[in-house]
């Protein structure tokens, strides 16, 4: 095409991404490698339609969490949405199976998930709110123990190694700890919710500003609270009261914090016994923006990719809201983010002036 | 679960389908087998987002064809739709690449496609308008010849054999023939459109009723027209005027019909030379409901499945509407319909009372 010819090519909608040769094949390859890993561990693939009732997707979650979903009305006037993640669909499918007598369900999936494009963040695959992206994940429903959680983390790491990913960091936290800790420290529950939202976004400046704006002069500063949360290391095996010298404003909440801590210390011991002590770090400021998590939560970060390449946690209350109470834990890989992290190793792609994409190994 | 306990499980939206273990794995396996076939023939996988502008999807098509699509407004107020098929997206992606100097593009894909659920037909995977289904297909852009078309049909058959599908029939037609034939026979163009819609739906009763309701007493009966169309066999290598004794009402349209016929006879000779004569049949009543087709069109039917398990054709005008004129031909397999056709051989699945699905080999 000569440079004096200007053509207007047909656009794709906001947030949609084209994958040219090599890229599309590479994505399917990444999916397949991860599915193989799951298969070897006894997880069976399931699938379902891309639409769910909003009511289904909201079980165990706050209504505000639905803001970023692509919603439409079905022909009966009920609101359906393109799923933003797979866990609610899996829970919906698993409930009758559990009720039928199955004690353990090990399922995996490889599916596209969706978010609204109002937010500029939806335009990037690494933002964490891509308009469309691919998740390959597992749900392990039934058993509940530190060993099960540790095995899940181990399998997550094993999948990353199978892909040949180098330079990744796994960060582990607990869904209830920061909330209980902040409440026990004397912060009102509405403010705690705001603080957790700041942590989920990684906005530490906002966190400090909110804490330091409170009228209660007896509160610790935002800096101190953040510093305590981020430095607590369950591998140290210490009692919480030996690590931090606090007088809880609310004794029963304080007990709750200490209970979570003891559980984390036991989990750390389990990890150590499985040789995982050097494969991950704890950071109790890590907070997920999904409210159905009840136990450990974790994220995996890779060099050069802003959002986690894998993430998950334990959600022991969700299945009950689908009519079949059972503990469960799961995680998902974010395939396009993994591709970005792997791309320096595996392939590079450069769009030409004509929008064509060439790939080299 | 005892029979005196009645539970209300959470529903999935209308038209959405759950795939339990075995089923989901089987679907991915079918996709992979077909993608392997394409890969061996030099077709490279591409992908794109599930949403396209309605304007993109309508290029080369009539506005009425958009009725069955799932449409939403994007944040700028433009109408986007979940793609009902992949060809327009591929054409959109291919146009800049062609313009950049590529003479030939051989791309394949494995993607989900969508239809609205207003229509009860959307609730079935074999209806041809499933709410969500999986298409694995190819687009071969650039070359145009009887040999290319024949090679495409051969590859389509080769994929079916690779899957182990038995008892299938490939039916070939021409996108322009029936229309030109009916017009040349003296039927008004608005009525011809109605008749083609009847043929596309396989509604032969409706076809006869419309023809026989015309006021023009010199017209052939609906029965005669249908019978002529369905019996014409390009393998016979005869001249059209020797097969049917017609005086065209419109001589130039008559020439057009004869031109299409000669092309079909040449195509049949090409098929015969490649040993395909016994692998397919011609039926010139076969009409696709997509208006961008310009040349041969075909469908493959399998035992026990009402809608085609594969379908495609030549569309030499579509790329021009994306700014890069080029002939093209393509087809897609309908994966869930193939699964239904293969299921007796491969697996059976029976839902239990609890909605659980067991699978046996």
XYZ file of C-alpha atoms in Angstrom:
722
model
C 0.000 0.000 0.000
C 1.549 3.298 -1.031
C 1.712 5.960 1.641
C -0.475 8.409 -0.274
C -3.435 6.045 -0.103
C -5.363 6.333 3.115
C -7.956 3.665 3.711
C -10.487 3.475 6.455
C -10.702 -0.126 7.568
C -13.724 -1.485 9.369
C -13.426 -1.132 13.145
C -14.067 -3.726 15.778
C -16.114 -2.646 18.813
C -14.404 -1.121 21.824
C -12.535 -3.695 23.875
C -12.638 -6.479 21.284
C -9.264 -7.921 20.279
C -8.192 -9.661 17.068
C -5.797 -12.586 17.259
C -3.870 -13.172 14.055
C -2.070 -16.398 13.039
C 0.373 -17.593 15.704
C -1.486 -15.640 18.405
C -4.734 -17.613 18.187
C -2.879 -20.910 17.916
C -0.691 -19.927 20.859
C -3.744 -19.114 22.984
C -5.320 -22.479 22.289
C -1.988 -24.159 23.055
C -1.767 -22.385 26.437
C -5.346 -23.482 27.216
C -4.524 -27.077 26.278
C -1.332 -27.230 28.353
C -3.224 -26.011 31.430
C -6.151 -28.386 30.806
C -3.652 -31.274 30.587
C -2.260 -30.289 33.978
C -5.779 -30.321 35.452
C -6.607 -33.620 33.762
C -3.543 -35.263 35.314
C -4.787 -34.139 38.725
C -8.221 -35.675 38.143
C -10.169 -32.527 37.275
C -12.826 -33.089 34.611
C -13.757 -30.440 32.073
C -17.259 -28.935 32.127
C -18.812 -26.047 30.210
C -21.972 -23.959 30.098
C -23.563 -21.081 28.205
C -22.044 -17.592 28.343
C -25.228 -16.059 29.778
C -26.399 -16.475 33.374
C -29.208 -14.767 35.267
C -27.772 -11.768 37.135
C -29.351 -13.271 40.244
C -27.183 -16.386 39.765
C -23.997 -14.385 39.317
C -24.746 -12.251 42.389
C -25.146 -15.105 44.879
C -22.667 -14.584 47.676
C -21.751 -11.173 46.261
C -22.723 -7.531 46.786
C -25.023 -5.904 44.202
C -22.417 -3.223 43.466
C -20.119 -5.931 42.110
C -22.441 -6.317 39.100
C -21.697 -2.839 37.760
C -18.999 -3.994 35.370
C -21.064 -6.798 33.786
C -22.605 -6.879 30.306
C -26.333 -7.142 31.008
C -29.303 -7.678 28.685
C -32.953 -8.583 29.186
C -34.106 -12.014 28.114
C -37.439 -12.464 26.344
C -39.257 -12.841 29.674
C -37.832 -9.563 30.962
C -35.375 -11.158 33.386
C -31.879 -9.681 33.502
C -29.163 -11.932 32.177
C -25.472 -11.125 31.928
C -22.467 -12.440 30.092
C -20.546 -14.171 32.884
C -17.636 -12.156 34.317
C -16.181 -15.377 35.771
C -17.043 -19.075 35.920
C -17.387 -19.907 39.628
C -21.141 -19.145 39.991
C -21.947 -21.248 36.904
C -19.921 -24.154 38.264
C -21.661 -23.828 41.648
C -25.053 -23.827 39.893
C -24.134 -27.003 37.980
C -22.547 -28.692 40.998
C -25.417 -28.210 43.474
C -27.731 -30.950 42.107
C -24.762 -33.307 41.686
C -23.692 -32.797 45.320
C -27.254 -33.279 46.442
C -27.365 -36.515 44.461
C -24.752 -37.977 46.777
C -21.402 -36.920 45.329
C -19.019 -36.043 48.163
C -16.330 -34.502 45.988
C -16.451 -32.652 42.681
C -13.284 -31.775 40.773
C -14.161 -29.766 37.673
C -12.172 -27.557 35.331
C -13.034 -25.259 32.438
C -11.633 -23.107 29.620
C -14.014 -20.265 28.783
C -14.298 -16.643 27.702
C -15.555 -14.125 30.270
C -16.856 -10.575 29.785
C -16.917 -7.063 31.270
C -18.588 -3.810 30.203
C -16.548 -1.377 28.144
C -17.600 1.807 29.978
C -14.338 1.617 31.826
C -11.159 2.367 29.817
C -9.614 -0.533 31.788
C -11.765 -2.889 29.729
C -9.655 -2.080 26.681
C -6.583 -3.832 28.037
C -6.076 -7.536 28.533
C -3.815 -6.944 31.507
C -6.059 -4.488 33.356
C -8.022 -7.136 35.199
C -11.291 -5.967 33.629
C -10.826 -6.821 29.960
C -13.973 -6.613 27.824
C -13.342 -10.227 26.821
C -10.731 -12.615 28.119
C -10.052 -16.318 28.565
C -10.046 -18.116 31.897
C -8.818 -21.670 32.418
C -9.560 -22.744 35.960
C -10.624 -25.376 38.473
C -13.172 -25.727 41.250
C -12.579 -28.342 43.950
C -15.809 -28.839 45.864
C -16.292 -31.004 48.967
C -13.038 -31.466 50.885
C -11.726 -28.695 53.105
C -8.336 -28.709 54.795
C -5.026 -26.902 54.815
C -3.686 -29.811 52.791
C -6.320 -29.351 50.061
C -5.557 -25.624 49.855
C -1.823 -26.320 49.686
C -2.324 -28.944 46.959
C -4.302 -26.399 44.953
C -1.484 -23.836 45.191
C 1.007 -26.534 44.227
C -1.045 -27.460 41.150
C -1.307 -23.789 40.188
C 2.485 -23.511 40.318
C 2.889 -26.778 38.459
C 0.800 -25.401 35.577
C 2.972 -22.278 35.386
C 6.098 -24.436 35.223
C 4.522 -26.622 32.541
C 4.026 -23.466 30.466
C 7.673 -22.546 30.951
C 6.846 -19.305 32.754
C 9.772 -17.857 34.680
C 9.889 -15.021 37.200
C 6.510 -15.310 38.843
C 5.523 -14.590 42.444
C 2.641 -16.190 44.321
C 1.142 -14.029 47.052
C -1.218 -15.540 49.642
C -3.658 -13.814 51.963
C -6.847 -14.579 53.897
C -10.256 -13.257 52.842
C -11.356 -12.429 56.383
C -8.177 -11.283 58.066
C -7.791 -7.637 57.011
C -11.489 -6.979 57.577
C -11.462 -8.459 61.088
C -8.137 -6.781 61.907
C -9.344 -3.324 60.867
C -12.664 -3.752 62.692
C -10.953 -5.021 65.838
C -8.667 -1.991 65.647
C -11.716 0.219 66.125
C -12.670 1.236 62.590
C -16.414 1.404 61.793
C -17.728 -1.297 59.473
C -18.784 1.111 56.666
C -15.268 2.558 56.667
C -13.758 -0.945 56.739
C -15.628 -1.698 53.489
C -14.121 1.413 51.889
C -10.663 0.416 53.106
C -11.015 -3.119 51.712
C -12.028 -1.618 48.344
C -8.821 0.473 48.456
C -6.748 -2.632 49.219
C -8.469 -4.582 46.413
C -7.434 -1.811 44.010
C -3.948 -1.561 45.501
C -4.622 2.086 46.363
C -2.490 2.482 49.497
C -2.545 6.276 49.312
C -6.341 6.184 49.447
C -6.175 3.703 52.331
C -3.972 6.017 54.418
C -6.079 9.068 53.573
C -9.286 7.369 54.766
C -7.778 6.058 58.017
C -6.098 9.351 58.853
C -9.335 11.215 58.121
C -11.197 9.407 60.917
C -12.186 11.493 63.946
C -11.267 8.812 66.478
C -7.907 10.050 67.814
C -7.107 6.710 69.429
C -6.860 4.939 66.068
C -3.500 3.826 64.773
C -2.389 5.739 61.661
C -3.053 4.373 58.183
C 0.677 3.885 57.802
C 0.913 1.730 60.912
C -2.098 -0.420 59.996
C -0.793 -0.996 56.462
C 2.666 -1.747 57.705
C 1.406 -4.279 60.272
C -0.830 -6.014 57.722
C 1.874 -6.274 55.089
C 4.631 -7.449 57.449
C 2.767 -10.209 59.275
C 4.335 -13.503 58.193
C 2.563 -16.758 59.140
C 5.793 -18.658 58.375
C 7.203 -17.049 61.533
C 4.895 -19.360 63.526
C 4.592 -16.770 66.282
C 1.506 -15.941 68.269
C -0.122 -12.798 66.895
C 0.020 -11.031 70.260
C 3.802 -11.510 70.311
C 4.140 -9.904 66.863
C 1.943 -6.889 67.348
C 1.295 -5.119 70.589
C -2.318 -4.171 70.306
C -5.173 -3.804 72.666
C -8.197 -4.700 70.518
C -10.996 -2.144 70.697
C -13.425 -5.039 70.413
C -12.368 -8.187 72.269
C -14.574 -10.651 70.349
C -13.353 -9.261 67.008
C -9.837 -9.514 68.402
C -10.434 -13.207 69.104
C -11.607 -13.589 65.500
C -8.378 -12.013 64.198
C -6.312 -14.326 66.397
C -8.342 -17.316 65.180
C -7.645 -16.396 61.524
C -3.977 -15.933 62.395
C -3.692 -19.353 64.042
C -5.283 -20.885 60.951
C -2.773 -19.073 58.719
C 0.124 -20.306 60.866
C -1.147 -23.892 60.536
C -1.512 -23.390 56.780
C 2.059 -22.046 56.612
C 3.276 -25.158 58.458
C 1.437 -27.320 55.900
C 3.088 -25.400 53.045
C 6.495 -25.804 54.668
C 5.976 -29.565 55.072
C 5.222 -29.775 51.334
C 8.351 -27.838 50.405
C 6.412 -24.754 49.324
C 7.875 -22.314 51.851
C 10.150 -20.658 49.297
C 7.596 -20.729 46.485
C 5.255 -18.067 47.835
C 4.921 -15.147 50.230
C 2.130 -13.978 52.499
C 0.783 -10.446 52.232
C -2.335 -9.860 54.297
C -3.055 -6.576 52.500
C -3.921 -8.658 49.415
C -7.704 -8.380 49.070
C -9.923 -9.796 46.302
C -12.886 -7.762 45.022
C -15.212 -10.790 45.125
C -17.102 -11.054 48.389
C -17.845 -14.794 48.448
C -14.307 -15.754 49.533
C -14.116 -17.070 53.096
C -10.613 -18.503 53.533
C -7.246 -18.284 51.857
C -7.021 -16.174 48.706
C -4.041 -15.874 46.401
C -2.726 -14.195 43.287
C 0.224 -14.909 41.014
C 2.127 -12.080 39.383
C 4.473 -12.338 36.421
C 7.150 -9.980 35.163
C 5.847 -7.198 32.956
C 2.147 -7.944 33.461
C 0.229 -5.547 35.697
C -2.642 -7.818 36.720
C -2.418 -11.336 38.204
C -1.839 -14.231 35.774
C -3.641 -16.568 38.198
C -5.936 -15.962 41.141
C -8.343 -17.776 43.409
C -9.293 -18.764 46.911
C -11.574 -20.676 49.226
C -15.317 -19.962 49.208
C -17.025 -22.191 51.775
C -20.384 -20.385 51.744
C -21.233 -20.123 48.054
C -22.597 -23.630 47.412
C -25.137 -23.193 50.230
C -26.641 -20.270 48.312
C -27.228 -22.711 45.432
C -29.015 -25.180 47.722
C -26.198 -27.634 48.441
C -23.935 -26.520 51.317
C -20.327 -27.600 50.744
C -16.875 -26.098 51.180
C -14.981 -25.311 47.982
C -11.769 -23.822 46.684
C -10.684 -22.860 43.197
C -8.577 -20.649 40.999
C -8.288 -19.528 37.420
C -5.444 -18.721 35.083
C -5.837 -15.558 33.006
C -4.760 -16.841 29.608
C -4.111 -13.590 27.725
C -2.038 -12.259 30.631
C -0.030 -15.475 30.623
C 0.497 -15.001 26.880
C 1.818 -11.499 27.556
C 4.164 -12.859 30.226
C 5.297 -15.731 27.991
C 5.598 -13.677 24.833
C 9.237 -12.701 25.265
C 10.127 -16.351 25.553
C 7.715 -17.801 23.040
C 7.035 -15.325 20.285
C 6.912 -11.686 19.368
C 4.360 -10.090 17.126
C 4.564 -6.775 15.366
C 1.687 -5.126 13.560
C 2.722 -3.646 10.227
C 1.379 -0.381 8.851
C -1.385 -2.342 7.214
C -2.585 -3.835 10.451
C -1.138 -7.159 9.428
C 0.606 -9.185 12.057
C 3.785 -11.096 11.470
C 5.044 -13.573 14.006
C 8.457 -15.025 14.568
C 9.426 -17.826 16.886
C -32.113 -37.461 47.369
C -35.326 -39.026 48.640
C -38.339 -38.647 46.396
C -40.368 -36.718 48.960
C -37.880 -33.861 48.906
C -38.484 -31.432 46.105
C -35.757 -28.897 45.505
C -35.790 -25.966 43.203
C -32.380 -25.740 41.607
C -31.082 -22.536 40.092
C -32.033 -22.201 36.424
C -29.832 -21.279 33.529
C -31.198 -18.717 31.053
C -33.290 -19.837 28.103
C -31.201 -21.472 25.403
C -28.064 -21.928 27.498
C -26.731 -25.491 27.739
C -24.613 -27.148 30.419
C -21.934 -29.622 29.403
C -21.008 -32.072 32.134
C -17.811 -34.169 32.323
C -17.239 -36.210 29.154
C -19.425 -33.829 27.124
C -17.196 -30.768 27.513
C -14.049 -32.807 26.959
C -15.626 -34.423 23.916
C -16.524 -31.029 22.445
C -12.981 -29.758 22.820
C -11.701 -33.008 21.293
C -13.978 -32.583 18.245
C -12.753 -28.986 17.859
C -9.125 -30.126 18.065
C -9.532 -32.940 15.529
C -11.055 -30.515 13.019
C -8.404 -27.850 13.688
C -5.715 -30.495 13.055
C -7.296 -31.263 9.696
C -7.227 -27.555 8.790
C -3.657 -27.180 10.029
C -2.500 -30.025 7.784
C -4.033 -28.193 4.834
C -2.177 -24.976 5.667
C -5.002 -23.048 7.316
C -3.850 -20.883 10.229
C -6.009 -20.250 13.279
C -7.242 -16.716 14.005
C -9.681 -15.352 16.571
C -11.488 -12.158 17.500
C -13.921 -10.760 20.054
C -17.491 -12.059 20.252
C -18.984 -8.613 19.586
C -19.030 -6.892 16.183
C -20.793 -3.734 15.037
C -24.139 -4.701 13.493
C -23.006 -2.719 10.455
C -20.031 -5.084 10.087
C -22.176 -8.201 10.366
C -24.688 -6.852 7.827
C -22.213 -6.191 5.003
C -23.338 -8.142 1.975
C -26.553 -9.111 3.766
C -30.150 -7.881 3.990
C -31.183 -5.954 7.122
C -33.910 -8.506 7.883
C -31.217 -11.133 8.406
C -30.203 -9.355 11.645
C -33.479 -10.145 13.390
C -32.184 -13.245 15.121
C -29.028 -11.607 16.531
C -28.314 -10.655 20.151
C -27.884 -6.880 19.988
C -26.780 -4.361 22.625
C -25.687 -0.731 22.541
C -22.057 0.067 23.203
C -21.094 3.045 25.362
C -21.095 5.356 22.326
C -24.628 4.323 21.389
C -23.610 2.208 18.404
C -25.340 -1.135 17.988
C -23.123 -4.140 18.509
C -24.159 -7.778 18.321
C -22.810 -11.103 19.445
C -21.663 -12.621 16.147
C -24.085 -15.163 14.631
C -21.236 -16.515 12.477
C -17.545 -15.826 11.863
C -17.265 -14.926 8.163
C -17.795 -11.125 8.504
C -15.201 -10.945 11.301
C -12.690 -12.860 9.194
C -13.390 -10.580 6.213
C -12.877 -7.521 8.443
C -9.524 -8.893 9.657
C -8.438 -10.050 6.194
C -9.076 -6.802 4.296
C -5.987 -4.874 5.541
C -3.824 -7.989 5.115
C -4.959 -8.423 1.492
C -4.390 -4.752 0.854
C -0.886 -5.130 2.276
C -0.001 -7.401 -0.622
C -1.060 -10.884 0.459
C -2.537 -12.733 -2.517
C -3.919 -15.648 -0.554
C -5.233 -15.976 2.994
C -6.043 -19.366 4.510
C -7.485 -18.907 7.994
C -9.457 -21.141 10.326
C -11.222 -20.641 13.656
C -13.017 -22.377 16.532
C -15.515 -20.023 18.169
C -18.904 -19.746 19.853
C -21.682 -17.965 17.938
C -25.009 -16.590 19.191
C -28.693 -16.118 18.309
C -31.607 -14.483 20.132
C -33.853 -16.709 22.213
C -37.192 -15.210 21.094
C -37.531 -18.137 18.763
C -38.192 -21.561 20.357
C -35.744 -22.897 17.734
C -32.953 -21.229 19.689
C -33.444 -23.756 22.475
C -32.161 -26.653 20.397
C -28.630 -27.257 19.238
C -29.827 -28.960 16.087
C -32.348 -26.317 15.019
C -29.865 -24.213 13.102
C -30.541 -21.201 15.334
C -29.183 -22.317 18.698
C -28.837 -19.556 21.302
C -25.165 -20.514 21.598
C -23.196 -22.997 19.548
C -19.663 -23.774 18.417
C -18.403 -23.324 14.874
C -15.071 -24.624 13.607
C -14.494 -23.369 10.096
C -12.203 -22.044 7.384
C -12.086 -19.101 5.003
C -9.949 -19.369 1.853
C -9.523 -15.901 0.409
C -7.818 -15.027 -2.900
C -7.889 -17.942 -5.331
C -11.052 -18.742 -7.248
C -11.535 -21.814 -9.410
C -13.563 -24.988 -9.642
C -10.485 -26.775 -8.334
C -10.341 -24.595 -5.195
C -14.041 -25.198 -4.521
C -13.606 -28.937 -5.046
C -10.574 -29.018 -2.723
C -12.641 -27.273 -0.054
C -15.407 -29.883 -0.309
C -12.789 -32.629 -0.186
C -11.259 -31.153 2.976
C -14.710 -30.874 4.545
C -15.291 -34.575 3.885
C -11.821 -35.439 5.107
C -12.586 -33.780 8.459
C -15.795 -35.792 8.815
C -13.877 -39.006 8.147
C -11.204 -38.000 10.661
C -13.965 -37.690 13.267
C -15.211 -41.163 12.378
C -18.619 -39.891 11.273
C -20.551 -42.394 9.184
C -23.741 -41.962 7.155
C -23.453 -38.374 6.027
C -24.632 -36.775 2.787
C -23.119 -33.714 1.143
C -25.550 -31.685 -0.956
C -24.275 -29.017 -3.359
C -26.138 -26.152 -4.978
C -25.435 -22.728 -6.497
C -26.327 -19.474 -4.740
C -27.589 -17.772 -7.894
C -29.211 -20.586 -9.852
C -32.674 -20.954 -8.300
C -33.138 -17.184 -8.182
C -32.195 -16.719 -11.852
C -34.223 -19.774 -12.886
C -37.390 -18.586 -11.132
C -36.986 -15.033 -12.477
C -36.332 -16.276 -16.009
C -39.460 -18.417 -15.693
C -41.488 -15.219 -15.349
C -41.884 -14.801 -11.584
C -41.647 -11.233 -10.217
C -38.552 -10.446 -8.173
C -40.439 -9.736 -4.900
C -42.115 -13.136 -5.196
C -38.792 -14.787 -6.058
C -37.428 -13.502 -2.726
C -40.367 -15.098 -0.897
C -39.824 -18.363 -2.771
C -36.104 -18.414 -1.916
C -37.011 -17.885 1.757
C -39.312 -20.924 1.498
C -36.522 -22.997 -0.062
C -34.058 -21.855 2.627
C -36.507 -23.125 5.257
C -37.225 -26.305 3.309
C -40.901 -25.325 3.158
C -41.915 -26.897 -0.166
C -45.629 -26.684 0.628
C -45.277 -22.930 1.057
C -43.277 -22.751 -2.173
C -46.026 -24.464 -4.172
C -48.753 -22.366 -2.539
C -47.020 -19.106 -3.491
C -46.317 -20.130 -7.100
C -49.822 -21.485 -7.654
C -51.302 -18.315 -6.153
C -49.802 -16.126 -8.887
C -52.229 -14.556 -11.370
C -50.028 -15.182 -14.409
C -51.690 -18.225 -16.019
C -48.721 -18.926 -18.264
C -46.491 -19.784 -15.291
C -45.442 -23.369 -14.708
C -46.956 -24.870 -11.536
C -45.038 -24.843 -8.257
C -44.773 -28.603 -8.539
C -43.128 -28.440 -11.948
C -40.658 -25.725 -10.929
C -39.655 -27.605 -7.761
C -39.357 -30.857 -9.631
C -37.154 -29.329 -12.344
C -34.898 -27.617 -9.788
C -34.452 -30.723 -7.678
C -33.849 -33.111 -10.583
C -31.257 -31.116 -12.520
C -27.968 -32.994 -12.230
C -24.769 -31.259 -13.409
C -23.021 -34.660 -13.449
C -25.176 -35.464 -16.487
C -23.018 -32.981 -18.453
C -25.961 -32.108 -20.681
C -26.854 -28.703 -22.021
C -29.622 -27.162 -19.936
C -31.875 -26.659 -22.960
C -31.690 -30.404 -23.660
C -32.788 -31.215 -20.098
C -35.679 -28.824 -19.748
C -37.848 -27.562 -22.541
C -38.466 -24.004 -21.567
C -38.945 -20.792 -23.376
C -37.526 -18.213 -20.955
C -39.876 -15.302 -20.302
C -36.806 -13.091 -20.108
C -34.055 -13.979 -22.574
C -31.173 -12.244 -20.756
C -32.140 -13.917 -17.452
C -32.353 -17.174 -19.403
C -28.773 -16.667 -20.580
C -27.772 -16.107 -16.934
C -29.379 -19.422 -15.915
C -27.582 -21.219 -18.741
C -24.300 -19.564 -17.721
C -24.716 -20.797 -14.116
C -25.579 -24.248 -15.446
C -22.470 -24.433 -17.639
C -20.383 -23.436 -14.631
C -22.027 -26.182 -12.543
C -21.338 -28.752 -15.280
C -17.666 -27.735 -15.323
C -17.578 -27.957 -11.529
C -19.133 -31.431 -11.695
C -16.432 -32.492 -14.168
C -13.782 -31.195 -11.745
C -15.371 -33.189 -8.901
C -15.469 -36.305 -11.077
C -11.791 -35.918 -11.987
C -10.965 -35.785 -8.263
C -12.971 -38.924 -7.523
C -15.707 -37.035 -5.684
C -18.603 -37.955 -7.986
C -20.024 -40.531 -5.579
C -19.343 -38.466 -2.453
C -21.993 -35.811 -2.985
C -25.201 -34.953 -4.812
C -26.484 -31.781 -6.415
C -29.829 -30.316 -5.380
C -30.481 -26.883 -6.835
C -33.399 -26.296 -4.444
C -30.823 -26.044 -1.627
C -30.762 -22.363 -0.674
C -28.785 -20.690 2.135
C -30.380 -17.880 4.154
C -27.245 -15.719 3.929
C -27.333 -13.340 0.995
C -23.594 -12.777 0.452
C -23.077 -16.137 -1.296
C -22.333 -15.818 -5.009
C -21.240 -19.273 -6.193
C -21.455 -22.847 -5.041
C -23.077 -23.476 -1.663
C -23.248 -26.771 0.176
C -24.535 -28.489 3.282
C -23.707 -31.802 4.935
C -26.393 -33.798 6.695
C -25.871 -36.613 9.177
C -28.206 -39.339 10.375
C -30.507 -38.271 13.174
C -29.579 -34.582 13.125
C -32.133 -32.209 11.623
C -29.833 -29.325 10.709
C -26.606 -29.476 8.655
C -23.433 -30.583 10.473
C -21.357 -28.537 8.008
C -22.230 -25.768 5.583
C -20.604 -23.120 3.447
C -20.092 -21.660 0.024
C -18.382 -19.125 -2.208
C -18.808 -15.398 -1.501
C -16.872 -13.415 -4.097
C -18.399 -10.020 -3.269
C -18.037 -9.773 0.504
C -14.385 -8.709 0.770
C -15.055 -5.729 -1.515
C -17.534 -4.414 1.045
C -14.655 -4.422 3.556
C -12.436 -2.412 1.201
C -10.329 -5.185 -0.337
C -12.029 -6.894 -3.302
C -11.145 -10.598 -3.468
C -12.946 -13.854 -4.175
C -13.377 -16.196 -1.218
C -14.888 -19.504 -0.203
C -15.390 -21.094 3.194
C -17.387 -23.420 5.368
C -17.980 -24.230 8.998
C -18.630 -27.373 10.972
C -21.407 -27.163 13.565
C -19.709 -28.845 16.506
C -22.674 -29.632 18.770
C -24.583 -31.129 15.828
C -21.561 -33.272 15.016
C -21.501 -34.379 18.659
C -25.152 -35.393 18.365
C -24.401 -37.340 15.182
C -21.327 -38.966 16.725
C -22.919 -39.662 20.082
C -24.241 -43.121 19.257
C -20.744 -44.141 18.286
C -18.785 -42.236 20.881
C -20.798 -41.818 24.040
C -24.260 -41.583 25.484
C -25.315 -39.343 28.296
C -28.357 -39.600 30.488
C -29.471 -36.975 32.965
C -30.520 -38.470 36.294
C -33.401 -37.185 38.399
C -30.965 -34.888 40.119
C -29.913 -33.242 36.919
C -26.608 -35.027 37.130
C -25.158 -36.427 33.968
C -23.432 -39.754 33.757
C -21.456 -40.735 30.717
C -20.458 -44.116 29.433
C -18.165 -44.931 26.565
